[in-house]
Coordinates of C-alpha atoms and ligand atoms in Angstrom, one line a residue:
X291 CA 0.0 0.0 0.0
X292 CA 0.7 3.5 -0.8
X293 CA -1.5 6.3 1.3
X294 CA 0.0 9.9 2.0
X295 CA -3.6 11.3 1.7
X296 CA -4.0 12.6 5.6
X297 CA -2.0 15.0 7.7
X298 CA -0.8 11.7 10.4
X299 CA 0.5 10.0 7.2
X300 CA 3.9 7.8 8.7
X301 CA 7.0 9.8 8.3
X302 CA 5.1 12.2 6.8
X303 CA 6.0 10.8 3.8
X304 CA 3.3 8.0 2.9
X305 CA 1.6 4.5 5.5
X306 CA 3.6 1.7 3.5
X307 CA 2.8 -1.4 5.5
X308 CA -0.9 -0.1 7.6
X309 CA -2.0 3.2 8.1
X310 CA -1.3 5.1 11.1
X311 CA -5.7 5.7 11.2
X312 CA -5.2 1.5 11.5
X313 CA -6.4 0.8 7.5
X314 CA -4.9 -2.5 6.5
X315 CA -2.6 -3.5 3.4
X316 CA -5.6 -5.2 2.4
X317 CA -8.3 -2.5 2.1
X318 CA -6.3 0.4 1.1
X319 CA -5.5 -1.5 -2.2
X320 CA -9.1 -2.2 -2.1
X321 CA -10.0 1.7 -2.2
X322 CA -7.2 2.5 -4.6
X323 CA -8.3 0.0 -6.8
X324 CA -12.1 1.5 -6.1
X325 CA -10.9 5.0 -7.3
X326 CA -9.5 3.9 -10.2
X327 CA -12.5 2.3 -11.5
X328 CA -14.4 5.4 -10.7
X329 CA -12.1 7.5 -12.6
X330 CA -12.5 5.0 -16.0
X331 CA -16.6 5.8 -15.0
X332 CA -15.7 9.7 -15.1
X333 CA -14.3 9.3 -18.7
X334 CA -17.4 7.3 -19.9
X335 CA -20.1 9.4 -18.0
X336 CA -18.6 12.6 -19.3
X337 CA -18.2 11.5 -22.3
X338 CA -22.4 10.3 -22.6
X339 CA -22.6 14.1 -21.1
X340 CA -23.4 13.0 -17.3
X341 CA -24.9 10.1 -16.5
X342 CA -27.2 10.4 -13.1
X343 CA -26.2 6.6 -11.6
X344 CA -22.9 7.2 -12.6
X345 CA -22.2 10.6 -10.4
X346 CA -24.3 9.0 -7.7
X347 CA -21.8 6.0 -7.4
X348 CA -19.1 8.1 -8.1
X349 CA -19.8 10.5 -5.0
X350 CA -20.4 8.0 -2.6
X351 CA -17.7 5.8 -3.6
X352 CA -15.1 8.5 -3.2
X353 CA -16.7 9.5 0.6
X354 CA -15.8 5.9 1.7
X355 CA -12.3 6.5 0.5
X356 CA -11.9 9.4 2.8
X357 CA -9.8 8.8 5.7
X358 CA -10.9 7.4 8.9
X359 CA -14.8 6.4 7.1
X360 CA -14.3 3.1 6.1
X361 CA -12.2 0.0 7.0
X362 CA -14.6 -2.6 5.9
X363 CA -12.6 -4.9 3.0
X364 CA -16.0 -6.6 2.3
X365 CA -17.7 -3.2 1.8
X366 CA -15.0 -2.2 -0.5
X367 CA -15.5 -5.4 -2.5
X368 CA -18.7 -4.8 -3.3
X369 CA -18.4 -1.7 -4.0
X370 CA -15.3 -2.9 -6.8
X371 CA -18.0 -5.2 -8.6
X372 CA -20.8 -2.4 -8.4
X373 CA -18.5 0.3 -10.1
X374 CA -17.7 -2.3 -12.8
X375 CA -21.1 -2.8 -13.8
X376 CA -21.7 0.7 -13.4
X377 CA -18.9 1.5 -15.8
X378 CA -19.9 -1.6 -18.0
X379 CA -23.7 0.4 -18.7
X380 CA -22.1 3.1 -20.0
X381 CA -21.2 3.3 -23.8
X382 CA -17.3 3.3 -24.5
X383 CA -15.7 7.5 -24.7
X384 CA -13.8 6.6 -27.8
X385 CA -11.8 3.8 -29.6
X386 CA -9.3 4.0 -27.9
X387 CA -10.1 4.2 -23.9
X388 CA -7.8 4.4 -20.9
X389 CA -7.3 1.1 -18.8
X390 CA -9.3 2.5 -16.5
X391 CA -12.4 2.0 -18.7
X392 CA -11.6 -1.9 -19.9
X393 CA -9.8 -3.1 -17.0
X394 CA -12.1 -5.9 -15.7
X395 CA -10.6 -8.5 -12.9
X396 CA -11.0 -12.2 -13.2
X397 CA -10.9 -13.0 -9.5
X398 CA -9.1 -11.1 -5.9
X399 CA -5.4 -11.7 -7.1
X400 CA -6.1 -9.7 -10.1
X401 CA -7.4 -7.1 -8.0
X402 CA -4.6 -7.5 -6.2
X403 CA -2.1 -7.0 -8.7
X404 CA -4.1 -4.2 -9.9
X405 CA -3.2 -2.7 -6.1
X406 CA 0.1 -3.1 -6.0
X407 CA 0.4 -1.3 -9.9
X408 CA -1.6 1.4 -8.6
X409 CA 0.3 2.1 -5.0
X410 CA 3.8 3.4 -6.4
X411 CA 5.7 5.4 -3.6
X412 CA 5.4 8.6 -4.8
X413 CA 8.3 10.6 -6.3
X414 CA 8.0 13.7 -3.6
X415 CA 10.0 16.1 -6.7
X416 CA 7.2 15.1 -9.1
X417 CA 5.0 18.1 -9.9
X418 CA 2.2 16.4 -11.6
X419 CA 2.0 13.7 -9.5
X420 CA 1.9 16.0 -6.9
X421 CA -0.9 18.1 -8.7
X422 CA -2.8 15.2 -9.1
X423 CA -3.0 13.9 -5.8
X424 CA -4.1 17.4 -4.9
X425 CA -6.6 17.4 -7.1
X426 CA -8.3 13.7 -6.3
X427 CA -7.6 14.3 -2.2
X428 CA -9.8 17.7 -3.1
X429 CA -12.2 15.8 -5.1
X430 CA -12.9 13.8 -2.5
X431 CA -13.6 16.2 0.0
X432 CA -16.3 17.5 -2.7
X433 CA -18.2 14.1 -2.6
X434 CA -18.1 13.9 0.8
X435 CA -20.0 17.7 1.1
X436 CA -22.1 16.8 -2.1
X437 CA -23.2 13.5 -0.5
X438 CA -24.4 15.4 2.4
X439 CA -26.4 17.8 0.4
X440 CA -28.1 15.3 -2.4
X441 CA -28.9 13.7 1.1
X442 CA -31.6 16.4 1.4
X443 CA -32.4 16.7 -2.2
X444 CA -30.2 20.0 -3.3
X445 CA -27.9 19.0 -6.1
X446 CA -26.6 21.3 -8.6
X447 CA -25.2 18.9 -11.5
X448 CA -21.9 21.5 -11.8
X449 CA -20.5 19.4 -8.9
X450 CA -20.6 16.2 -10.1
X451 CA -19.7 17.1 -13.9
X452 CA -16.5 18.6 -11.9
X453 CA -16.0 15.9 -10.0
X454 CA -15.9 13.6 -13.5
X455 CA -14.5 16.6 -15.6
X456 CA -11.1 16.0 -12.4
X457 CA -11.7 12.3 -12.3
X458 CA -11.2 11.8 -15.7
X459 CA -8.3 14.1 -16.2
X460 CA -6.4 12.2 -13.9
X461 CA -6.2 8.8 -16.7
X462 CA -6.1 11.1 -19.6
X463 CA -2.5 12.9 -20.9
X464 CA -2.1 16.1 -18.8
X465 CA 0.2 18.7 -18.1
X466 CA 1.4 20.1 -15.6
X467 CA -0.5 23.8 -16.4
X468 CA -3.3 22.0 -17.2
X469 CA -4.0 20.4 -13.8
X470 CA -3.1 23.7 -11.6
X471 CA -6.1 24.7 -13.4
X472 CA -8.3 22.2 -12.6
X473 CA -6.8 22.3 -9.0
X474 CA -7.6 25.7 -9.0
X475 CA -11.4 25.0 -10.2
X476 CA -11.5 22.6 -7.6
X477 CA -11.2 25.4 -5.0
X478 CA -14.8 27.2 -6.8
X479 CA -17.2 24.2 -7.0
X480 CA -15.6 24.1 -3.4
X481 CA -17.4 27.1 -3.0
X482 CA -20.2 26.2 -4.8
X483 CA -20.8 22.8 -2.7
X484 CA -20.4 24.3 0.6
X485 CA -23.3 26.9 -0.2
X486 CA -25.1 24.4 -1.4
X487 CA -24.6 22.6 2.1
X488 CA -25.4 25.2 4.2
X489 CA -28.5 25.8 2.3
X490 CA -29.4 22.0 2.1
X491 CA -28.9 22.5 6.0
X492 CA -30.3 25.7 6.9
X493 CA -33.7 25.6 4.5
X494 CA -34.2 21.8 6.1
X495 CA -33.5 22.4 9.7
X496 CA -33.6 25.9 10.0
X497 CA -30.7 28.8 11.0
X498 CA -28.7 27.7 13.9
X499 CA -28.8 29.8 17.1
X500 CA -26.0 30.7 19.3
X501 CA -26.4 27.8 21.4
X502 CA -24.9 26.4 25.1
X503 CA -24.6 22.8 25.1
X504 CA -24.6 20.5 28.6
X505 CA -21.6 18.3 29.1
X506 CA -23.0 16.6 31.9
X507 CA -24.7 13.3 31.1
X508 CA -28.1 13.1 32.6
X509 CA -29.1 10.1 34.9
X510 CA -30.9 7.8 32.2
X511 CA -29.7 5.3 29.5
X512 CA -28.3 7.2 26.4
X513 CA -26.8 6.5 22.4
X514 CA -24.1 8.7 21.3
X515 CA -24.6 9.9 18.0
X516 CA -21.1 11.3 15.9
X517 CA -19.7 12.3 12.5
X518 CA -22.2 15.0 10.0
X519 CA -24.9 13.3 8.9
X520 CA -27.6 15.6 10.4
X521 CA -30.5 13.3 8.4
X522 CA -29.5 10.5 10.8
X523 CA -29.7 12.5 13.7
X524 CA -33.1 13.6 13.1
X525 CA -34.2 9.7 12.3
X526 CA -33.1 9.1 15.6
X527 CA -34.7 11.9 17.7
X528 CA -37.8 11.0 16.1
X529 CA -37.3 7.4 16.9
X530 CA -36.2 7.6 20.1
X531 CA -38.7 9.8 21.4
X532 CA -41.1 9.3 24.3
X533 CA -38.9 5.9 24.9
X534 CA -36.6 6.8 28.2
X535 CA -33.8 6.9 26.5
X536 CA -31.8 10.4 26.0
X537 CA -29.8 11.1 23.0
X538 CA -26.4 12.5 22.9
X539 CA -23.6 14.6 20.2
X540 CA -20.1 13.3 20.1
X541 CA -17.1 15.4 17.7
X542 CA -18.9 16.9 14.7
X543 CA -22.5 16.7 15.6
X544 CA -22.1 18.8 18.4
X545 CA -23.2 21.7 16.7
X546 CA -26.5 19.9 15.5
X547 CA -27.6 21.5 19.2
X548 CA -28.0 24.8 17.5
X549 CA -30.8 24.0 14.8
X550 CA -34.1 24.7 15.3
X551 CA -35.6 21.2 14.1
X552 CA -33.0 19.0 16.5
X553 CA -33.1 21.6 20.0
X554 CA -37.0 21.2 20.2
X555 CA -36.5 17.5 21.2
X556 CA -36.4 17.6 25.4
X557 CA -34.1 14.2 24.9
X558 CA -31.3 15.5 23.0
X559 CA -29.4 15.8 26.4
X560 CA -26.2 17.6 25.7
X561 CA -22.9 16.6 24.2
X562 CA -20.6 14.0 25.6
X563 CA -16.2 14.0 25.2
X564 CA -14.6 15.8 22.3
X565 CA -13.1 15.2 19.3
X566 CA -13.0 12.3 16.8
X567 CA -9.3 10.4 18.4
X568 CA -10.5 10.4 21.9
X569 CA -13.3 8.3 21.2
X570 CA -11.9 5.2 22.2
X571 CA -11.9 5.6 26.2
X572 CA -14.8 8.1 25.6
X573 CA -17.4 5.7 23.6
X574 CA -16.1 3.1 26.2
X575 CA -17.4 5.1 29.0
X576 CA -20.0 5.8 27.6
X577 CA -21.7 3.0 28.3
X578 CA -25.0 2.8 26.2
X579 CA -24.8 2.1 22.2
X580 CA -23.1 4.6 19.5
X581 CA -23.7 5.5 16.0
X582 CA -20.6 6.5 13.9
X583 CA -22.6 8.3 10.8
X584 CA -19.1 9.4 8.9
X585 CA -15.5 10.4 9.6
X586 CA -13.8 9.4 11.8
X587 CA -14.6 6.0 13.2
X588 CA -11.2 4.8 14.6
X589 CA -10.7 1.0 15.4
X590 CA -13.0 0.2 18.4
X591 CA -11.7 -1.4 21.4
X592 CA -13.6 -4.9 22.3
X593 CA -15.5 -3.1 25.2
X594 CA -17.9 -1.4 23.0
X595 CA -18.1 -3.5 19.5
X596 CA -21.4 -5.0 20.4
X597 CA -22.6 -1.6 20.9
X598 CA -21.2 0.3 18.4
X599 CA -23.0 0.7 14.6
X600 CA -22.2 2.5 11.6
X601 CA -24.4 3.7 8.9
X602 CA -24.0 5.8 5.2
X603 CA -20.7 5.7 4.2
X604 CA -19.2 4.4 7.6
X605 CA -18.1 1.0 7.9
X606 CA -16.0 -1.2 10.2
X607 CA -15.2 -4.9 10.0
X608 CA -17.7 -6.7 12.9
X609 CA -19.3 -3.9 13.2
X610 CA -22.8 -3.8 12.7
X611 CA -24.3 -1.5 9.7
X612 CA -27.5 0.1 9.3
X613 CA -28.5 0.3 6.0
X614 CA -30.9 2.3 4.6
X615 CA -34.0 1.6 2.8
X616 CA -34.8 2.4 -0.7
X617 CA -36.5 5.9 0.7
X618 CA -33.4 6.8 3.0
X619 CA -35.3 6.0 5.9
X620 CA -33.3 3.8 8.7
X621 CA -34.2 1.9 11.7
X622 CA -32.7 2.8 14.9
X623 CA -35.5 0.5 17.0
X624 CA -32.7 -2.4 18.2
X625 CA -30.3 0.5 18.9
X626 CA -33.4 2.0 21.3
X627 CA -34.2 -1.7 22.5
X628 CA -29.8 -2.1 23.3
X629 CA -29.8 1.7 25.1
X630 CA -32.7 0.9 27.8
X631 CA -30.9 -2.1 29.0
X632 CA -27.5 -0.1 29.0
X633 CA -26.2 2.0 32.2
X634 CA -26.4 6.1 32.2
X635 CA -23.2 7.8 30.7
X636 CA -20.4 8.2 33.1
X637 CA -19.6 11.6 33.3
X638 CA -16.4 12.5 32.3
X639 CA -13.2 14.3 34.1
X640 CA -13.1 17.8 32.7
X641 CA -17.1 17.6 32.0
X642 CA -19.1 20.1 33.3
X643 CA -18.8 23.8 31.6
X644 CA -21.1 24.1 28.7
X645 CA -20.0 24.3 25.2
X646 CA -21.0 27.3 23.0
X647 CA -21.6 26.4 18.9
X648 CA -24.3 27.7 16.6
X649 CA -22.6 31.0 15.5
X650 CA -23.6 30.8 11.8
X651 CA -23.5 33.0 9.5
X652 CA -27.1 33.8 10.4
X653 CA -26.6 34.2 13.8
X654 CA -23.6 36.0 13.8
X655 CA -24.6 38.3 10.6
X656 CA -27.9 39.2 13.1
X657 CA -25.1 41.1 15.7
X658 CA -22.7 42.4 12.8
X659 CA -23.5 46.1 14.1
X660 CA -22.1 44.9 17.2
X661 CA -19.0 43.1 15.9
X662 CA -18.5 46.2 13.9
X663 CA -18.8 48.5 16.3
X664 CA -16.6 46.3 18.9
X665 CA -13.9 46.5 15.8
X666 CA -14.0 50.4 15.6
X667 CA -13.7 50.9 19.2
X668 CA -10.8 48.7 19.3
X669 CA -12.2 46.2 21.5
X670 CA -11.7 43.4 18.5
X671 CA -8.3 44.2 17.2
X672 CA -8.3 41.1 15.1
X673 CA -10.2 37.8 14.0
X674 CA -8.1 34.4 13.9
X675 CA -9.8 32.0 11.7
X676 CA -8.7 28.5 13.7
X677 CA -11.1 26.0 11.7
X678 CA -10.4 22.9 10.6
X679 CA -9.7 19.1 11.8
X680 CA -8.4 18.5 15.2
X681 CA -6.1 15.2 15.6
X682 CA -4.2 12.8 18.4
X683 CA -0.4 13.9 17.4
X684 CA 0.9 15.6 20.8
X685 CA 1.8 18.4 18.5
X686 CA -1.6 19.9 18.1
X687 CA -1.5 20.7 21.8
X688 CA -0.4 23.9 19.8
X689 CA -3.5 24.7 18.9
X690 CA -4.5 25.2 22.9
X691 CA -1.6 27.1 23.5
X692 CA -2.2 29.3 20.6
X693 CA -5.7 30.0 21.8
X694 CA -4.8 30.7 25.2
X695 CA -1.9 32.6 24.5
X696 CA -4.2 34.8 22.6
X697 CA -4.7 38.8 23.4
X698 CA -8.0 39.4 25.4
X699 CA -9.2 41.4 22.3
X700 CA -8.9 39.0 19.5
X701 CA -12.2 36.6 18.7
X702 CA -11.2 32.8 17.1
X703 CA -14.0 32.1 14.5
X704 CA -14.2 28.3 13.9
X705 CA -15.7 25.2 12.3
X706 CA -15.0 21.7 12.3
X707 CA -13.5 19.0 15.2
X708 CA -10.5 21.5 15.3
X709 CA -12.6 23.8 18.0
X710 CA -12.3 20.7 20.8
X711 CA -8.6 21.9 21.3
X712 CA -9.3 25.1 23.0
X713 CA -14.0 25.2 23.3
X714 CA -13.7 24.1 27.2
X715 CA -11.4 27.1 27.4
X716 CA -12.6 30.2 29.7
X717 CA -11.8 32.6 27.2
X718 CA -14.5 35.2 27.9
X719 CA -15.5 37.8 25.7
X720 CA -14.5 40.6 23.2
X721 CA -16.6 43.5 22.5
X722 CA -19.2 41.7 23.8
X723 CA -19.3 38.6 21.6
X724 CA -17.5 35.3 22.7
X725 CA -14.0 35.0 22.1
X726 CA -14.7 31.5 19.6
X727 CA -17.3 32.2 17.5
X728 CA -18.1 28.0 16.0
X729 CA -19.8 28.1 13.4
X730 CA -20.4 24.6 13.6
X731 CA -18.7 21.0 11.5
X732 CA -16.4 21.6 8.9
X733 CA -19.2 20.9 6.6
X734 CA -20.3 24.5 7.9
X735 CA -17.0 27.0 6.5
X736 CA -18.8 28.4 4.4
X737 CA -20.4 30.3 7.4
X738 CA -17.1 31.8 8.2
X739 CA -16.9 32.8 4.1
X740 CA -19.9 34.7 4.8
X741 CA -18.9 36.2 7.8
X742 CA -15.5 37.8 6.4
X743 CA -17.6 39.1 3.6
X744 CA -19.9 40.9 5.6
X745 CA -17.6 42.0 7.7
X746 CA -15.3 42.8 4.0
X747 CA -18.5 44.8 3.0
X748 CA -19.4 46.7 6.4
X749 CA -16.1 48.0 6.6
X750 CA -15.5 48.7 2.7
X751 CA -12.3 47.0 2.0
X752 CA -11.0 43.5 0.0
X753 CA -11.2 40.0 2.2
X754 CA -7.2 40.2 2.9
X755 CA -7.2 44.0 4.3
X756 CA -9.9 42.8 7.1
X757 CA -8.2 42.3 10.4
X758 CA -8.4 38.3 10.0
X759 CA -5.5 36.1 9.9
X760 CA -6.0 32.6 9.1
X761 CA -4.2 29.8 11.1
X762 CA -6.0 26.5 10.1
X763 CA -5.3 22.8 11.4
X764 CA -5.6 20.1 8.5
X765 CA -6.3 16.5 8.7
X766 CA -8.2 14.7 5.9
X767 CA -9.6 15.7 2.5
X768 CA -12.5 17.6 3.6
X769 CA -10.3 20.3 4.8
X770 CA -8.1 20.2 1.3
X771 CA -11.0 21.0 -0.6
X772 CA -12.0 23.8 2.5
X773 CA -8.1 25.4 1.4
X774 CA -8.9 24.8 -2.2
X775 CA -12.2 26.4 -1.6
X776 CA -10.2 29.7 0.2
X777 CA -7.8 29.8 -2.6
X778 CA -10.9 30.1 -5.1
X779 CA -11.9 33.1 -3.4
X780 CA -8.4 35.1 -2.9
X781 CA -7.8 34.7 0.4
X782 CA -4.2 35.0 1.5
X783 CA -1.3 34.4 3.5
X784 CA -2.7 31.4 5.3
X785 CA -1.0 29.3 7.9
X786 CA -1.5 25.6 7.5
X787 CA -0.7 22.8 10.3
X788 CA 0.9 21.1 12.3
X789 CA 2.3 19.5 9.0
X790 CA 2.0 20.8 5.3
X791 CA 0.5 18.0 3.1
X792 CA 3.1 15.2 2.0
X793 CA 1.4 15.2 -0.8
X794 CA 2.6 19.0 -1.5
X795 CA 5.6 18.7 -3.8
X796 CA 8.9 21.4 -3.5
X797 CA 7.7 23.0 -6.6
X798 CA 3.8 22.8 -6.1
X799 CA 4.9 24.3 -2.4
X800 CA 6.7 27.1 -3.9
X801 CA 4.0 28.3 -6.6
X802 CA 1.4 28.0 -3.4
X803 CA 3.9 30.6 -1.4
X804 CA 4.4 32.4 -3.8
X805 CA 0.6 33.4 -5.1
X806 CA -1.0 32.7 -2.1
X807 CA 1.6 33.5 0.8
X808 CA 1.0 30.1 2.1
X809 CA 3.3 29.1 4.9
X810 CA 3.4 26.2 7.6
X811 CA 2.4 27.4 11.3
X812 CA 6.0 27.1 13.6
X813 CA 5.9 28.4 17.1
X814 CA 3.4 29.9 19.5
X815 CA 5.1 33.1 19.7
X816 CA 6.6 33.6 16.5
X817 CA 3.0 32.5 14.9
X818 CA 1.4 35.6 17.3
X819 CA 3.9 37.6 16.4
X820 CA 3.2 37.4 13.3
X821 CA -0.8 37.0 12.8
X822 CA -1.7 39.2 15.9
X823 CA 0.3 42.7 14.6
Ligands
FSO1249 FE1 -13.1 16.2 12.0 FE2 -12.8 13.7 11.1 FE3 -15.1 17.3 10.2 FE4 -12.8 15.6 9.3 S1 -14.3 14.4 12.5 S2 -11.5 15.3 11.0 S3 -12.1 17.5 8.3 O1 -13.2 13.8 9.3 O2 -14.6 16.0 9.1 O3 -13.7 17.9 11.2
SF4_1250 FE1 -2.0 6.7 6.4 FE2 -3.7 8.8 6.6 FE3 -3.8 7.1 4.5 FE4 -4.6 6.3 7.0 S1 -5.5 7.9 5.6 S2 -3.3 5.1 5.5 S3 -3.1 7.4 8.2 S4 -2.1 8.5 5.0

């Protein structure tokens, strides 16, 4: 195997033997091989001018790819056979095809083989290889957002012609030019997905509200709901209601708390642990069962596999999947039956002081006159956009200490599992608004877009004069095409962490430095010194 896709690759230069997230020889060949097929699908569905099963597959395939979704070999296999008869429906693009359109396996060791052609070490000096990568790690974070979305019924059929305009690209000749370009258009249907999310999310569930969230687990049976599928989480308050059982956010559905439709329920209690890596000892003592909807499922100790499920594109060998029926509805009924005869949550050390999350762009665009005003007093010198991933390498402690370290009139806007490294902080207030502003999963970014336009057009100036520096923690696709998606729009002279991407050649490095002033974060104090002026 050959995966350098996610910021805890080994080295930081590429998992050859398992992956550090625990993925096996075995089923990263699988995915690669699963990618590949997908990309001889983009050829033919472009070609045929879009074909609707064909984008469908070709999002939802590329989500399981993502890191830390799926582990499950058997999935993957099935998956290998659907994409072939997918592919094999669809007319040939030309006489003369890439492999990726023909190739067909006889049986597993062809499959195999295939594998171990696809997974060459990378060259770390090669551009285009380099460029490529790029470009499939940020189509990939597109399916993942454009799954969501489609979830709810709002497509917009420029994302998936892009996704197979990239795909495709990828098996046919290219140069160098020629795919910065399409890198570069990755970063604006980027754009174009996440509005499309937060409108899927907003118009279905309403505009979040600036929201305190209980830590403390209530004294009844509970299921622990995680990852960004808010469709699932409403299935299951609905479900669950009226049945004694209380329902509960882990990592990235935390800021489900905010929206109208989930916060009427009496049983969604509150939000138990943190982020995605500590879910081990925290779904452990947790006690009652737990439903890993996406990223990041990590492999589950033996205390809790008969009680924890995945659904969507999740999956984990011996775990138990809940599928969903033809109308996307799922049943959670054994999950209820499992929680009643399970104990209450233990509460856990460092528990206790609510969490603050809903700061949309609605919500924080209703008090812009007084983040406005707070800015021309002086009481908000500057914004520090700290969004992004969070994950379990000691070095992202920096994040904390960044936070804290902090002047009292600064204001951290954020979105995604990045926030658990500093949202039990005391941080107080600025100007009257809370010093992190969360504007919710990294599926909500787009919210902090919003926000520095608003502020860009209340104050009359470009998006890189407004006092905002940007220091943002990385650690799977999702966030490359979040960067890509920044790029699009101009923004500049961000700080990426704790590791630039291995995937980042010398020479693709240097062109992103030099138009975008992209740099790696170092040290606490130099990094203040330097974003905080
Ligand atoms: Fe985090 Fe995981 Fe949302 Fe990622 S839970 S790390 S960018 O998959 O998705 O922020
Ligand atoms: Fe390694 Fe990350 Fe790939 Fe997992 S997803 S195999 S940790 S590079």
């Amino acid at each position: 195997m050959f995966c350098y896709q996610c910021e805890e690759t080994a080295r930081g230069t590429g998992c050859m033997t398992k992956g550090v997230c625990g993925k096996d020889h075995e089923t990263a060949g699988l995915q690669d091989v699963l990618i590949y097929l997908c990309k001889g699908i983009a050829v033919r569905s472009a070609a045929a001018g879009g074909n609707d099963e064909a984008r469908a597959f070709i999002t939802d395939a590329l989500f399981t790819t993502l890191t830390n979704v799926n582990f499950d070999a058997a999935r993957f296999r099935e998956m290998i056979d659907r994409a072939i008869a997918v592919r094999d429906s669809l007319p040939p693009a030309c006489g003369d095809e890439p492999d990726a359109c023909t190739w067909t396996p006889e049986n597993d060791d062809a499959i195999a083989a295939k594998a171990r052609e696809i997974a060459e070490p990378a060259d770390p000096a090669d551009d285009l290889r380099s460029l490529t990568d790029l470009l499939v790690f940020g189509v990939k974070g597109l399916a993942a957002y454009y799954h969501h979305a489609a979830l709810l019924g709002y497509t917009d059929d420029a994302i998936p012609a892009f996704m197979e305009k990239a795909l495709a690209a990828t098996v046919l000749p290219q140069t160098a030019d020629g795919m910065t370009a399409l890198v570069l258009e990755c970063g604006g249907a980027g754009v174009g997905v996440l509005a499309l999310l937060d409108k899927a999310h907003t118009e279905t569930y309403g505009n979040p509200a600036i929201t305190s969230v209980a830590t403390v687990p209530r004294e009844r049976p509970g299921i622990l709901i995680t990852g960004h599928d808010l469709p699932d989480l409403k299935m299951l308050l609905e479900q669950s209601a009226e049945s004694g059982v209380d329902v509960y956010t882990h990592g990235e559905m935390l800021p489900a708390h905010a929206y109208p439709a989930f916060a009427k329920y009496p049983h969604l209690a509150g939000n138990y642990g943190s982020s995605w890596w500590h879910q081990r000892e925290e779904f452990e003592r947790f006690g009652g069962p737990v439903v890993v909807t996406t990223n990041c499922i990590v492999p589950p100790k033996e205390t809790y596999t008969g009680r924890i499920y995945t659904t969507g594109p999740a999956g984990y060998p011996g775990v138990a999947h809940i599928p969903a029926a033809a109308d996307g509805g799922k049943d959670f009924s054994a999950i209820i039956e499992q929680a009643k005869t399970c104990p209450p949550p233990e509460r856990l050390e460092g528990s206790g002081r609510d969490l603050v999350t809903g700061c949309g762009h609605a919500a924080v665009t209703a008090i812009a006159g007084t983040v406005v005003e707070a800015v021309k007093r002086g009481d908000i010198r500057r914004f520090v956009v700290m969004a992004g991933c969070d994950g379990r390498q000691s070095e992202r402690s920096y994040y904390t200490e960044f936070a804290e370290a902090l002047p009292q009139d600064t204001v951290i806007l954020t979105a995604g599992c990045a926030k658990f490294r500093y949202n039990a902080l005391d941080l107080g207030t600025a100007g009257g608004i809370p010093r992190v502003i969360d504007a919710g999963q990294c599926n909500d970014s787009y919210s902090l877009v919003v926000i520095a336009q608003a502020l860009a057009g209340a104050f009359g100036v470009g998006l890189n004069d407004l006092p905002i520096s940007y220091n943002i923690a990385w650690y799977e696709q999702k966030a490359v095409l979040v960067l890509l998606a920044l790029l699009h729009l101009g923004v500049k002279n961000i700080a990426l962490g704790p590791k630039l991407p291995a995937f980042v050649s010398p020479g693709v490095l240097a062109v992103l430095q030099e138009n975008f002033g992209i740099t790696k974060n170092s040290a606490v104090e130099a990094d203040l010194a330097r974003m905080v002026p």
